Amino acid sequence: MPSGEYDPDTVEPRWQRRWVDEETYAYPDDDPVDPNTVFSIDTPPPTVSGSLHMGHLYGFTLQDFVARFERMNGGETFFPFGYDDNGIASERLTEDELDIRHQDFERREFQAKCREVCAQYEEQFTENVQSLGVSVDWDHTYQTIEPRVQRVSQLSFLDLYEQGREYREKAPAIWCPECETAISQVETEDDEQDSHFHDIAFPVAGSAEDGTDADAPEEFVISTTRPELLPACVAVFVHPDDDENQSLVGESAEVPLFGHEVPIIADERVDMETGSGIVMCCTFGDQNDIEWYQVHDLDLRVAIDESGHMTGVAEGYEGLHSSEAGEAIVEDLDDAGALLDRRPISHTVNVHERCGTSVEFLVTEQWYVEMLDKTDEYLDVGREMEWSPEKMFTRYEHWVEGLQWDWLISRQRSSGIPFPVWYCGDCGEVVVAEKADLPVDPLSDDPPVDACPACGHDEFEPEDDVLDTWATSSLTPLINAGWDWDADAEAFTMEHPELYRFDLRPQGHDIISFWLFHTLVKCYEHTGEVPFEETMINGHVLDENREKMSKSVGNVVEPEEVLAEFPVDATRYWAAGTAVGDDFPFKEKDLRAGEKLIRKLWNASKLVESLAPEPYPDAPADEELRQLDRWLLAELDDRVERLTELFEDRAFSKARDELRSFFWNTFCDDYLEIAKQREDDAAAYTLRTVHRRFLKLFAPLLAHVTEELWHDMYADGASDPDAVDAPVADGARDSIHLADWPEPLGLEAHHEAGAAATAVVGVLRKYKSENQLPLNAELDAVEVYADVRGFEDDITGVMHVADLAVHPDEDAPVETVITGIDLDYATVGPKYGNQVGDIEAAIAQEAYEIDGDELHVAGVTLVGDEFSIEEERQYRGDGKLLEADDVVVIVRNEE
């Protein structure tokens, strides 16, 4: 291997290029793959947005830990990459990039522009992801707008339509006035916003003239945060248990400023604790308004249009934006004496997660996937998967249980996959495309029939909506498995059935309701089974103060800056630093710790090569191994089993820390120092065997430095000291990431005695260093109070001990002496007051008695946390006392 320090700036880009150029991680499309050994990963296709953020770096790296481990531990691994480049995100990106509006172009023309812009961003994004060393098979890269995927998406639509799981309905829908499209419940999020409660006086219609009910008041108060919805008011509701306002029920109210009359109705959905307890129903302000509209068959008064501006229903406020209209209406209510109060509040508002705009509810004609009838079934499907971590199932469960809408899948946008649908121009009959013709665009393609099958009319209207992007990205398992319609077999088939169901779905917890739930729904309805064996849910990266990163706050950490300063492997070490599923802070010290480990691995490898140069020996006969060699190999066997379990459980942080500790402390600090004193074949074999296995264990985490060391030290076809590893195919040695994961060698050893022996060697080495003695200086006599039987020759030979006495069953001549007693003054002071001085004096004179957890002193008894004892172990004999954990060593050395 090269001399000098490790140079990640040179090494890492070289391996990243080579992995891609040589297709190191390619999945064998042409050769049959055993479905029992293949490991398939359904990777999340990121939205095309341009550059990496820390969440990308973290998420991709976690996926790569799994891919690299499974590739070494099993067989073929399918690890594709995709881009979600259809829908609102790509449309807005194109509009911003080119300073255009999608409405100004014919759909195909605008989509062509989208693809040009997205292609540029995807190329840069691909380079960025490759710079992370992620072991993706780049031959299996897909875009959600490409023709093949469009076909799969439209096939999905047709299959669900034929099953009766889709319907088109004119009904209230969630609407984003900024994006001017319907959206689904999953695309909304709660946002805490400042607003005002307005107390508005509503006259009771006719009360001043005829006095129809002597008990009914002439007016009542409604508190609302949305005065701009007054023109859309169609009813007033009172709770049936609201005795104070029951006299209003059955009357009519006059809407202030607008004058139209609306009925006053009793309904138990009214929240009596909010405002005055009397609410107005507008079409539509929220979900309650929609339910009331449907249950009570109310009028429809749409006051806000698709762009968020007031309609003719708003009379003199027509054309104003809803926010401007709200302020104008408040001023006019005040002038009319109808505004009784206006007070600031903070409340939760539903906004579109894409743009942060408050949503409206409009009556529009949209396509839906029916889901509310199967929520219990979808919960059961979710339970069939293994959840890593298990606690994330609760989020899925809460989402499914809280569903209020079927899945609205139509969008009034230009960027997206067209619905394969036409409508009869006379009777409105739905005509869908033939499966063989897909993908189609009804705006430019002819329908599959010449005349309406229902009425015979020969003119058709194309559907100009596009599918929600999640309606396509929810199909990624089917897309990657090659799901398609086989016309000859008249059935759906898969090109790669061995991939399905997929072994792993990795993703962030923020898209459980978006991507995971919709994927379960779609794939379950198409195949009848859950699409994944396991889902691994990662958390978010926070700033050092555990706050969410935000450009407006200025606490964003850019991956480009991190990677410019630190090796990629250091960021991989950082990414393995927390339990999967937990949000965790970005801390530079973790990256520096990763750098130190990389240097330690590099320098230890150079030392191994110098101590055990080629040609290193084959496995020696069992009796030729020293007990310490056997112990180290057996200890590593235990670590191999433990680390395999941790990787399988996706417990990367525990795997990282336990591997680092054993490598650094046991191998480097103890065994390597011992091996420096030896020149025998058993030590050389042990060094090389252990080192080679360490490289494999580190490989999923530290991908680049392990590949460099493997290539320099083992990839030239040299004999393989790790004899239990299965034979590898020609060329496999060129990459450690295609080598076999280690398996236990099966050696037996006295684990406790070996640990004690290495502890003895460690304290003796430290003793020599502190006393400025050379490591080969002879020690006259050493006594060990621990069971190190069988390791005596290792201790005496390495540390040059002339006389070693081992006492495995005797107590060490060491006594524990109390050196002080500390008082907890926060409890003792208030409890004993002026007695504290007497207590302190008695302790100083050692005039006290300790009885278990009690301290009897100065006539009082202190218990529990009121005091703590300081102790010190002392040796009063000849020689120097050395201690390491439970091992006691006495050194007698004549000066």
Short mmCIF file of C-alpha atoms in Angstrom, two decimals, residues 20 56 60 107 160 162 178 189 225 273 321 369 389 435 463 534-535 562 648 707 740 749 798 843 863:
data_model
loop_
_atom_site.label_atom_id
_atom_site.label_comp_id
_atom_site.label_asym_id
_atom_site.label_seq_id
_atom_site.Cartn_x
_atom_site.Cartn_y
_atom_site.Cartn_z
CA VAL A 20 -20.00 3.72 -11.88
CA HIS A 56 -30.81 13.66 1.16
CA PHE A 60 -29.31 8.03 0.88
CA ARG A 107 -49.80 20.88 -22.67
CA LEU A 160 -58.70 0.32 -10.53
CA GLU A 162 -62.37 -1.75 -13.93
CA GLU A 178 -52.07 29.53 -5.51
CA GLU A 189 -50.46 20.35 6.59
CA THR A 225 -62.01 34.17 11.67
CA GLU A 273 -66.96 26.12 23.64
CA HIS A 321 -58.55 38.62 -3.41
CA VAL A 369 -59.80 6.43 -5.58
CA PRO A 389 -38.39 1.36 14.06
CA LYS A 435 -54.39 -1.25 -22.51
CA GLU A 463 -60.09 14.71 -20.16
CA GLU A 534 -39.92 -4.20 5.76
CA THR A 535 -39.99 -0.43 5.85
CA VAL A 562 -19.59 19.69 4.59
CA GLU A 648 -30.09 -6.90 10.08
CA GLU A 707 -12.19 -0.32 -0.79
CA ASP A 740 -18.66 -12.28 1.29
CA ALA A 749 -11.27 -19.64 23.68
CA VAL A 798 5.29 -9.62 25.33
CA ILE A 843 -17.26 13.94 59.59
CA VAL A 863 -30.16 8.47 54.30
#
